[in-house]
PDB file of C-alpha atoms in Angstrom:
ATOM      1  CA  MET A 106     -28.528   2.404  20.847  1.00 37.00           C
ATOM      2  CA  HIS A 107     -27.789  -0.110  23.627  1.00 35.00           C
ATOM      3  CA  PHE A 108     -26.410  -3.505  22.677  1.00 32.00           C
ATOM      4  CA  ALA A 109     -25.736  -6.511  24.877  1.00 33.00           C
ATOM      5  CA  ILE A 110     -22.305  -8.117  24.800  1.00 33.00           C
ATOM      6  CA  GLN A 111     -22.448 -11.694  23.595  1.00 35.00           C
ATOM      7  CA  SER A 112     -19.734 -14.307  23.349  1.00 36.00           C
ATOM      8  CA  LYS A 113     -20.111 -15.280  19.733  1.00 40.00           C
ATOM      9  CA  THR A 114     -18.306 -15.313  16.448  1.00 48.00           C
ATOM     10  CA  ILE A 115     -18.825 -12.208  14.321  1.00 55.00           C
ATOM     11  CA  SER A 116     -18.842 -12.482  10.559  1.00 52.00           C
ATOM     12  CA  THR A 117     -17.215  -9.751   8.514  1.00 51.00           C
ATOM     13  CA  GLY A 118     -19.756 -10.273   5.772  1.00 50.00           C
ATOM     14  CA  ARG A 119     -16.947 -10.591   3.203  1.00 48.00           C
ATOM     15  CA  ASP A 120     -16.546 -13.398   0.707  1.00 44.00           C
ATOM     16  CA  GLU A 121     -13.504 -15.642   0.933  1.00 41.00           C
ATOM     17  CA  VAL A 122     -12.333 -14.461  -2.470  1.00 40.00           C
ATOM     18  CA  PRO A 123     -12.804 -10.693  -2.891  1.00 43.00           C
ATOM     19  CA  GLY A 124     -14.051  -9.180  -6.098  1.00 40.00           C
ATOM     20  CA  PRO A 125     -11.550  -8.034  -8.710  1.00 36.00           C
ATOM     21  CA  GLU A 126     -11.955  -4.363  -7.849  1.00 35.00           C
ATOM     22  CA  ARG A 127     -11.140  -4.901  -4.194  1.00 39.00           C
ATOM     23  CA  ALA A 128      -8.198  -7.165  -5.023  1.00 37.00           C
ATOM     24  CA  LEU A 129      -6.839  -4.554  -7.417  1.00 32.00           C
ATOM     25  CA  SER A 130      -7.195  -1.778  -4.858  1.00 37.00           C
ATOM     26  CA  ARG A 131      -5.283  -3.845  -2.303  1.00 34.00           C
ATOM     27  CA  ARG A 132      -2.383  -4.452  -4.680  1.00 34.00           C
ATOM     28  CA  ARG A 133      -2.106  -0.734  -5.334  1.00 34.00           C
ATOM     29  CA  ILE A 134      -2.079   0.274  -1.678  1.00 35.00           C
ATOM     30  CA  GLY A 135       1.350   0.966  -0.255  1.00 34.00           C
ATOM     31  CA  ARG A 136       2.592   2.840   2.762  1.00 35.00           C
ATOM     32  CA  THR A 137       0.812   6.145   3.119  1.00 37.00           C
ATOM     33  CA  GLU A 138       3.170   8.974   2.307  1.00 33.00           C
ATOM     34  CA  LEU A 139       3.285  12.110   4.432  1.00 40.00           C
ATOM     35  CA  SER A 140       2.455  15.366   2.696  1.00 40.00           C
ATOM     36  CA  ALA A 141       3.595  17.582   5.555  1.00 47.00           C
ATOM     37  CA  GLY A 142       7.091  18.307   6.805  1.00 64.00           C
ATOM     38  CA  PRO A 143       8.784  16.553   9.716  1.00 90.00           C
ATOM     39  CA  LEU A 144       7.509  19.072  12.288  1.00 92.00           C
ATOM     40  CA  THR A 145       3.838  18.742  13.265  1.00 92.00           C
ATOM     41  CA  ILE A 146       2.133  21.188  15.612  1.00 93.00           C
ATOM     42  CA  GLY A 147      -1.511  20.748  16.523  1.00 93.00           C
ATOM     43  CA  LEU A 148      -4.074  18.101  15.644  1.00 93.00           C
ATOM     44  CA  ASN A 149      -5.633  19.409  12.433  1.00 88.00           C
ATOM     45  CA  GLY A 150      -3.799  17.341   9.825  1.00 85.00           C
ATOM     46  CA  SER A 151      -5.049  14.004   8.522  1.00 89.00           C
ATOM     47  CA  LEU A 152      -4.015  10.829  10.284  1.00 96.00           C
ATOM     48  CA  HIS A 153      -1.273   8.745   8.723  1.00 96.00           C
ATOM     49  CA  ILE A 154      -2.497   5.231   7.857  1.00 97.00           C
ATOM     50  CA  ARG A 155       0.459   2.906   8.367  1.00 97.00           C
ATOM     51  CA  GLU A 156       0.087  -0.511   6.777  1.00 97.00           C
ATOM     52  CA  GLU A 157       1.578  -3.659   8.251  1.00 97.00           C
ATOM     53  CA  ARG A 158       1.278  -6.742   6.048  1.00 96.00           C
ATOM     54  CA  LEU A 159       1.483 -10.043   7.893  1.00 95.00           C
ATOM     55  CA  SER A 160      -0.166 -11.883   5.021  1.00 92.00           C
ATOM     56  CA  ILE A 161       0.203 -11.718   1.268  1.00 88.00           C
ATOM     57  CA  ARG A 162      -3.033 -13.567   0.578  1.00 90.00           C
ATOM     58  CA  CYS A 163      -5.497 -11.629  -1.538  1.00 89.00           C
ATOM     59  CA  ASP A 164      -8.308 -12.270   0.944  1.00 93.00           C
ATOM     60  CA  ALA A 165      -6.379 -11.058   4.007  1.00 96.00           C
ATOM     61  CA  CYS A 166      -8.427  -9.736   6.909  1.00 97.00           C
ATOM     62  CA  ARG A 167      -7.953  -5.993   7.401  1.00 98.00           C
ATOM     63  CA  LEU A 168      -7.736  -4.971  11.047  1.00 98.00           C
ATOM     64  CA  MET A 169      -7.358  -1.301  11.966  1.00 98.00           C
ATOM     65  CA  TYR A 170      -5.696  -0.576  15.324  1.00 98.00           C
ATOM     66  CA  VAL A 171      -6.472   2.827  16.839  1.00 98.00           C
ATOM     67  CA  SER A 172      -4.843   3.837  20.124  1.00 98.00           C
ATOM     68  CA  ASP A 173      -4.272   6.924  22.254  1.00 98.00           C
ATOM     69  CA  ILE A 174      -7.138   9.060  21.012  1.00 98.00           C
ATOM     70  CA  HIS A 175      -7.172  11.034  24.279  1.00 97.00           C
ATOM     71  CA  LEU A 176     -10.586  12.621  23.835  1.00 98.00           C
ATOM     72  CA  ARG A 177     -10.761  15.879  25.779  1.00 95.00           C
ATOM     73  CA  ARG A 178     -12.615  19.155  25.639  1.00 92.00           C
ATOM     74  CA  THR A 179     -12.071  21.310  22.509  1.00 92.00           C
ATOM     75  CA  ARG A 180     -10.414  18.508  20.533  1.00 95.00           C
ATOM     76  CA  SER A 181     -12.833  15.550  20.636  1.00 97.00           C
ATOM     77  CA  ASP A 182     -14.918  16.450  17.569  1.00 96.00           C
ATOM     78  CA  ASN A 183     -11.856  16.885  15.386  1.00 96.00           C
ATOM     79  CA  LEU A 184     -10.212  13.647  16.558  1.00 97.00           C
ATOM     80  CA  CYS A 185     -13.411  11.644  16.144  1.00 98.00           C
ATOM     81  CA  ARG A 186     -13.817  12.927  12.600  1.00 97.00           C
ATOM     82  CA  GLN A 187     -10.237  11.945  11.728  1.00 97.00           C
ATOM     83  CA  VAL A 188     -10.637   8.415  13.113  1.00 98.00           C
ATOM     84  CA  ILE A 189     -13.968   7.878  11.343  1.00 98.00           C
ATOM     85  CA  GLU A 190     -12.560   9.128   8.030  1.00 97.00           C
ATOM     86  CA  SER A 191      -9.563   6.788   8.343  1.00 98.00           C
ATOM     87  CA  ALA A 192     -11.814   3.801   9.026  1.00 98.00           C
ATOM     88  CA  ARG A 193     -14.204   4.590   6.179  1.00 97.00           C
ATOM     89  CA  SER A 194     -11.412   4.994   3.644  1.00 97.00           C
ATOM     90  CA  SER A 195      -9.629   1.719   4.450  1.00 97.00           C
ATOM     91  CA  GLU A 196     -12.172  -1.067   3.729  1.00 96.00           C
ATOM     92  CA  ILE A 197     -11.607  -2.568   7.160  1.00 98.00           C
ATOM     93  CA  ASP A 198     -13.051  -5.822   8.500  1.00 98.00           C
ATOM     94  CA  ALA A 199     -12.735  -4.865  12.171  1.00 98.00           C
ATOM     95  CA  LEU A 200     -11.519  -1.932  14.251  1.00 98.00           C
ATOM     96  CA  LEU A 201      -9.566  -2.371  17.486  1.00 98.00           C
ATOM     97  CA  LEU A 202      -9.457   0.455  20.037  1.00 98.00           C
ATOM     98  CA  GLY A 203      -6.213   0.113  21.955  1.00 98.00           C
ATOM     99  CA  GLY A 204      -6.757   2.202  25.074  1.00 97.00           C
ATOM    100  CA  ASP A 205      -6.246   5.752  26.348  1.00 98.00           C
ATOM    101  CA  LEU A 206      -9.546   6.615  24.727  1.00 98.00           C
ATOM    102  CA  VAL A 207     -10.621   9.478  27.011  1.00 98.00           C
ATOM    103  CA  ASP A 208      -8.848  11.892  29.332  1.00 97.00           C
ATOM    104  CA  GLY A 209     -11.864  12.902  31.404  1.00 96.00           C
ATOM    105  CA  PRO A 210     -15.394  11.729  32.269  1.00 97.00           C
ATOM    106  CA  ALA A 211     -16.949  14.626  30.362  1.00 97.00           C
ATOM    107  CA  GLU A 212     -15.893  12.964  27.088  1.00 97.00           C
ATOM    108  CA  LEU A 213     -17.546   9.588  27.698  1.00 98.00           C
ATOM    109  CA  GLY A 214     -20.534  10.677  25.631  1.00 98.00           C
ATOM    110  CA  LYS A 215     -18.234  11.572  22.742  1.00 98.00           C
ATOM    111  CA  LEU A 216     -16.623   8.140  23.009  1.00 98.00           C
ATOM    112  CA  CYS A 217     -20.030   6.482  22.840  1.00 98.00           C
ATOM    113  CA  ASP A 218     -20.906   8.489  19.725  1.00 98.00           C
ATOM    114  CA  LEU A 219     -17.544   7.641  18.140  1.00 98.00           C
ATOM    115  CA  VAL A 220     -18.008   3.914  18.701  1.00 98.00           C
ATOM    116  CA  ASP A 221     -21.542   4.130  17.331  1.00 98.00           C
ATOM    117  CA  ALA A 222     -20.247   5.752  14.119  1.00 98.00           C
ATOM    118  CA  LEU A 223     -17.402   3.242  13.792  1.00 98.00           C
ATOM    119  CA  CYS A 224     -19.789   0.301  14.225  1.00 98.00           C
ATOM    120  CA  GLU A 225     -21.464   1.427  11.007  1.00 98.00           C
ATOM    121  CA  VAL A 226     -18.142   0.710   9.277  1.00 98.00           C
ATOM    122  CA  ALA A 227     -17.032  -2.523  10.983  1.00 98.00           C
ATOM    123  CA  PRO A 228     -17.242  -4.424  14.288  1.00 98.00           C
ATOM    124  CA  VAL A 229     -15.448  -2.567  17.095  1.00 98.00           C
ATOM    125  CA  PHE A 230     -13.459  -4.239  19.891  1.00 98.00           C
ATOM    126  CA  ALA A 231     -11.907  -2.201  22.692  1.00 98.00           C
ATOM    127  CA  VAL A 232      -9.515  -2.377  25.630  1.00 98.00           C
ATOM    128  CA  GLY A 233      -8.519   0.272  28.152  1.00 98.00           C
ATOM    129  CA  GLY A 234      -5.310   2.126  28.918  1.00 97.00           C
ATOM    130  CA  ASN A 235      -3.832   3.979  31.861  1.00 97.00           C
ATOM    131  CA  HIS A 236      -5.789   7.184  31.173  1.00 97.00           C
ATOM    132  CA  ASP A 237      -9.015   5.178  30.987  1.00 97.00           C
ATOM    133  CA  ARG A 238      -8.186   3.674  34.360  1.00 96.00           C
ATOM    134  CA  ASN A 239      -7.924   7.187  35.771  1.00 96.00           C
ATOM    135  CA  VAL A 240     -11.397   7.994  34.459  1.00 97.00           C
ATOM    136  CA  GLY A 241     -12.765   4.633  35.610  1.00 97.00           C
ATOM    137  CA  MET A 242     -12.385   1.509  33.506  1.00 98.00           C
ATOM    138  CA  ASP A 243     -16.009   0.502  34.119  1.00 98.00           C
ATOM    139  CA  ARG A 244     -17.244   3.884  32.907  1.00 98.00           C
ATOM    140  CA  VAL A 245     -15.146   3.676  29.740  1.00 98.00           C
ATOM    141  CA  ARG A 246     -16.344   0.116  29.164  1.00 98.00           C
ATOM    142  CA  ASP A 247     -19.971   1.200  29.523  1.00 98.00           C
ATOM    143  CA  ALA A 248     -19.470   4.002  26.978  1.00 98.00           C
ATOM    144  CA  VAL A 249     -17.994   1.564  24.471  1.00 98.00           C
ATOM    145  CA  VAL A 250     -20.769  -0.990  24.986  1.00 98.00           C
ATOM    146  CA  SER A 251     -23.484   1.675  24.798  1.00 98.00           C
ATOM    147  CA  GLY A 252     -22.075   2.669  21.405  1.00 98.00           C
ATOM    148  CA  GLY A 253     -22.368  -0.918  20.168  1.00 98.00           C
ATOM    149  CA  GLY A 254     -18.756  -2.012  20.648  1.00 98.00           C
ATOM    150  CA  LYS A 255     -17.424  -5.109  22.399  1.00 98.00           C
ATOM    151  CA  TRP A 256     -15.263  -4.653  25.505  1.00 98.00           C
ATOM    152  CA  ILE A 257     -12.582  -7.367  25.500  1.00 98.00           C
ATOM    153  CA  HIS A 258     -10.049  -6.110  28.076  1.00 98.00           C
ATOM    154  CA  ALA A 259     -10.425  -9.318  30.107  1.00 97.00           C
ATOM    155  CA  GLY A 260     -11.935 -11.420  27.353  1.00 97.00           C
ATOM    156  CA  ALA A 261     -11.820 -12.188  23.663  1.00 97.00           C
ATOM    157  CA  ALA A 262     -13.890 -12.152  20.487  1.00 97.00           C
ATOM    158  CA  ARG A 263     -13.816 -14.343  17.394  1.00 97.00           C
ATOM    159  CA  LEU A 264     -14.170 -12.832  13.938  1.00 97.00           C
ATOM    160  CA  SER A 265     -15.166 -14.990  10.970  1.00 96.00           C
ATOM    161  CA  HIS A 266     -13.485 -13.982   7.736  1.00 96.00           C
ATOM    162  CA  GLY A 267     -14.250 -16.304   4.865  1.00 94.00           C
ATOM    163  CA  SER A 268     -13.175 -19.782   5.935  1.00 94.00           C
ATOM    164  CA  ARG A 269     -10.885 -18.497   8.690  1.00 96.00           C
ATOM    165  CA  VAL A 270     -11.478 -17.408  12.267  1.00 97.00           C
ATOM    166  CA  ILE A 271      -9.481 -14.488  13.696  1.00 98.00           C
ATOM    167  CA  ALA A 272      -9.376 -14.300  17.510  1.00 98.00           C
ATOM    168  CA  VAL A 273      -8.817 -10.924  19.200  1.00 98.00           C
ATOM    169  CA  SER A 274      -7.953 -11.078  22.904  1.00 98.00           C
ATOM    170  CA  GLY A 275      -7.502  -8.375  25.514  1.00 98.00           C
ATOM    171  CA  PRO A 276      -4.461  -8.038  27.807  1.00 97.00           C
ATOM    172  CA  ASP A 277      -6.225  -9.665  30.781  1.00 97.00           C
ATOM    173  CA  ALA A 278      -7.771 -12.560  28.846  1.00 95.00           C
ATOM    174  CA  ALA A 279      -7.440 -15.823  30.774  1.00 91.00           C
ATOM    175  CA  SER A 280      -6.856 -17.995  27.707  1.00 91.00           C
ATOM    176  CA  LEU A 281      -6.704 -17.937  23.930  1.00 93.00           C
ATOM    177  CA  PRO A 282      -9.869 -18.966  22.074  1.00 93.00           C
ATOM    178  CA  GLU A 283      -9.582 -21.495  19.295  1.00 95.00           C
ATOM    179  CA  ALA A 284      -8.836 -19.715  15.999  1.00 97.00           C
ATOM    180  CA  ASP A 285      -6.707 -19.765  12.859  1.00 97.00           C
ATOM    181  CA  PHE A 286      -4.971 -16.478  13.742  1.00 97.00           C
ATOM    182  CA  GLN A 287      -4.405 -15.027  17.224  1.00 97.00           C
ATOM    183  CA  VAL A 288      -4.279 -11.268  17.911  1.00 98.00           C
ATOM    184  CA  LEU A 289      -3.544  -9.600  21.249  1.00 98.00           C
ATOM    185  CA  CYS A 290      -5.021  -6.093  21.443  1.00 98.00           C
ATOM    186  CA  ALA A 291      -3.162  -4.306  24.255  1.00 98.00           C
ATOM    187  CA  HIS A 292      -2.199  -0.784  25.256  1.00 98.00           C
ATOM    188  CA  ASN A 293       1.228  -0.903  26.882  1.00 97.00           C
ATOM    189  CA  PRO A 294       3.918  -2.627  24.773  1.00 97.00           C
ATOM    190  CA  ARG A 295       5.513  -4.026  27.942  1.00 96.00           C
ATOM    191  CA  VAL A 296       3.093  -6.908  27.457  1.00 96.00           C
ATOM    192  CA  TRP A 297       5.405  -8.046  24.639  1.00 96.00           C
ATOM    193  CA  LYS A 298       7.859  -9.538  27.135  1.00 91.00           C
ATOM    194  CA  THR A 299       5.444 -12.334  28.032  1.00 92.00           C
ATOM    195  CA  ALA A 300       2.904 -12.266  25.171  1.00 93.00           C
ATOM    196  CA  ARG A 301       5.444 -13.329  22.541  1.00 91.00           C
ATOM    197  CA  GLN A 302       5.616 -16.767  24.169  1.00 89.00           C
ATOM    198  CA  HIS A 303       1.873 -17.329  24.557  1.00 92.00           C
ATOM    199  CA  GLY A 304       0.948 -18.326  21.019  1.00 92.00           C
ATOM    200  CA  TYR A 305      -0.106 -15.002  19.535  1.00 97.00           C
ATOM    201  CA  ASP A 306       0.557 -14.272  15.872  1.00 97.00           C
ATOM    202  CA  LEU A 307       0.198 -10.496  16.290  1.00 98.00           C
ATOM    203  CA  VAL A 308       0.567  -8.247  19.332  1.00 98.00           C
ATOM    204  CA  LEU A 309      -0.752  -4.677  19.013  1.00 98.00           C
ATOM    205  CA  ALA A 310       0.169  -1.869  21.417  1.00 98.00           C
ATOM    206  CA  GLY A 311       0.455   1.903  21.666  1.00 98.00           C
ATOM    207  CA  HIS A 312       1.029   4.066  24.759  1.00 97.00           C
ATOM    208  CA  LEU A 313       4.471   5.455  23.876  1.00 96.00           C
ATOM    209  CA  HIS A 314       3.399   7.866  21.076  1.00 96.00           C
ATOM    210  CA  GLY A 315       6.789   7.140  19.485  1.00 95.00           C
ATOM    211  CA  CYS A 316       8.019   9.519  22.218  1.00 96.00           C
ATOM    212  CA  GLN A 317       6.853  12.274  19.793  1.00 96.00           C
ATOM    213  CA  VAL A 318      10.394  13.253  18.765  1.00 96.00           C
ATOM    214  CA  VAL A 319      12.339  10.878  16.498  1.00 97.00           C
ATOM    215  CA  ALA A 320      15.923  11.594  15.506  1.00 96.00           C
ATOM    216  CA  PHE A 321      16.442   8.299  13.659  1.00 95.00           C
ATOM    217  CA  GLU A 322      15.249   4.715  13.345  1.00 95.00           C
ATOM    218  CA  TYR A 323      17.512   1.731  13.958  1.00 94.00           C
ATOM    219  CA  ARG A 324      16.332  -1.861  13.649  1.00 91.00           C
ATOM    220  CA  ASN A 325      12.710  -0.695  13.758  1.00 90.00           C
ATOM    221  CA  ARG A 326      13.242   1.187  17.029  1.00 94.00           C
ATOM    222  CA  LEU A 327      12.657   4.919  17.340  1.00 96.00           C
ATOM    223  CA  PHE A 328      15.456   6.920  18.933  1.00 97.00           C
ATOM    224  CA  PRO A 329      16.070   8.616  21.305  1.00 97.00           C
ATOM    225  CA  GLY A 330      12.873   7.147  22.796  1.00 97.00           C
ATOM    226  CA  ALA A 331      14.198   3.579  22.660  1.00 97.00           C
ATOM    227  CA  VAL A 332      17.029   4.552  25.012  1.00 97.00           C
ATOM    228  CA  PHE A 333      14.447   5.047  27.768  1.00 96.00           C
ATOM    229  CA  TYR A 334      11.689   2.669  26.589  1.00 96.00           C
ATOM    230  CA  PRO A 335      13.009  -0.619  25.164  1.00 94.00           C
ATOM    231  CA  TYR A 336       9.709  -1.364  23.402  1.00 95.00           C
ATOM    232  CA  CYS A 337       9.693   1.885  21.403  1.00 97.00           C
ATOM    233  CA  TYR A 338       9.373  -0.076  18.159  1.00 95.00           C
ATOM    234  CA  LEU A 339       7.474   0.368  14.963  1.00 96.00           C
ATOM    235  CA  SER A 340       7.371  -3.403  14.561  1.00 96.00           C
ATOM    236  CA  HIS A 341       9.430  -6.348  15.730  1.00 96.00           C
ATOM    237  CA  GLN A 342       9.470 -10.063  14.974  1.00 95.00           C
ATOM    238  CA  TYR A 343      10.153 -12.829  17.488  1.00 94.00           C
ATOM    239  CA  GLY A 344       9.773 -16.292  16.018  1.00 94.00           C
ATOM    240  CA  SER A 345       6.301 -16.412  14.494  1.00 94.00           C
ATOM    241  CA  THR A 346       4.977 -13.482  16.553  1.00 96.00           C
ATOM    242  CA  ARG A 347       4.908  -9.889  15.304  1.00 97.00           C
ATOM    243  CA  LEU A 348       4.781  -6.834  17.581  1.00 98.00           C
ATOM    244  CA  VAL A 349       3.307  -3.668  16.076  1.00 98.00           C
ATOM    245  CA  VAL A 350       3.394  -0.435  18.106  1.00 98.00           C
ATOM    246  CA  SER A 351       1.265   2.528  17.043  1.00 98.00           C
ATOM    247  CA  ARG A 352       2.500   6.093  17.410  1.00 97.00           C
ATOM    248  CA  GLY A 353      -1.039   7.056  18.409  1.00 97.00           C
ATOM    249  CA  VAL A 354      -3.734   9.467  17.330  1.00 98.00           C
ATOM    250  CA  SER A 355      -3.257  12.320  19.787  1.00 96.00           C
ATOM    251  CA  ASP A 356      -0.963  13.765  22.461  1.00 94.00           C
ATOM    252  CA  LEU A 357      -1.391  15.813  25.602  1.00 91.00           C
ATOM    253  CA  VAL A 358       1.084  18.306  24.104  1.00 93.00           C
ATOM    254  CA  PRO A 359       0.488  18.124  20.318  1.00 93.00           C
ATOM    255  CA  ILE A 360       4.013  18.702  19.017  1.00 95.00           C
ATOM    256  CA  ARG A 361       5.872  16.024  17.039  1.00 96.00           C
ATOM    257  CA  TRP A 362       9.066  15.708  15.043  1.00 96.00           C
ATOM    258  CA  ARG A 363       9.328  12.941  12.422  1.00 95.00           C
ATOM    259  CA  CYS A 364       6.628  11.049  14.304  1.00 96.00           C
ATOM    260  CA  PRO A 365       3.259  11.216  12.516  1.00 95.00           C
ATOM    261  CA  ARG A 366      -0.039  10.759  14.305  1.00 97.00           C
ATOM    262  CA  GLU A 367      -1.407   7.509  12.964  1.00 97.00           C
ATOM    263  CA  VAL A 368      -3.676   4.507  12.874  1.00 98.00           C
ATOM    264  CA  VAL A 369      -2.328   1.104  11.824  1.00 98.00           C
ATOM    265  CA  LEU A 370      -3.957  -1.083   9.178  1.00 98.00           C
ATOM    266  CA  CYS A 371      -2.871  -4.720   9.567  1.00 98.00           C
ATOM    267  CA  HIS A 372      -3.369  -7.294   6.824  1.00 97.00           C
ATOM    268  CA  VAL A 373      -3.568 -10.724   8.497  1.00 97.00           C
TER     269      VAL A 373
END
């Protein structure tokens, strides 16, 4: 189950014009509604799939951003199952892992198995976060690559989708590859301060978990978290660049108020 990383364009295997059934299903999909109340305790409920539409074209590329899984003992199996189910149910063209994947070295094997399962659904690209750095970024990278994923923290990958090329870059990428649509897959939304002027169409981040407690939203910011963290957004537009911040899959202390655990499905 070992795969070598190659710098090449990956095809999604999808036609430029999707079949009528897929087009119909896309038109029917809206924002996922929450079935539970505003208070969430524990990690047993299904993940919220938040949709962000940057394109209205019927053949839009579907990128799923998954951040802050925080695999750790006693919870890894449940979290992996939730992420895999979300990916399988969403007809995705690629899956982006946005860092804070593991909380300890004992879970690197679980991460490898998760990536292996996700690669059966779609190509997987990954970057690291601050918790991964604590474990050892090289060790997390090796687990991702051993599972068949592509590690792009300091690089980029190009994804062919019909007649278009989607480029996905990591936060330490030296330059943007040539493409029709540019995506930055990052962990900490502080990157937005500089990334919005570097030619990206979409910047993806996580890290903040929505601060777990949300009293209200104002101009796409979550409060009171935005008082302390200026990039505590759901999404934000600056010129032609969109920032999308995920509220994350898991927390160290799994208690939330009006802040669902989620993955983000982007139509680009």
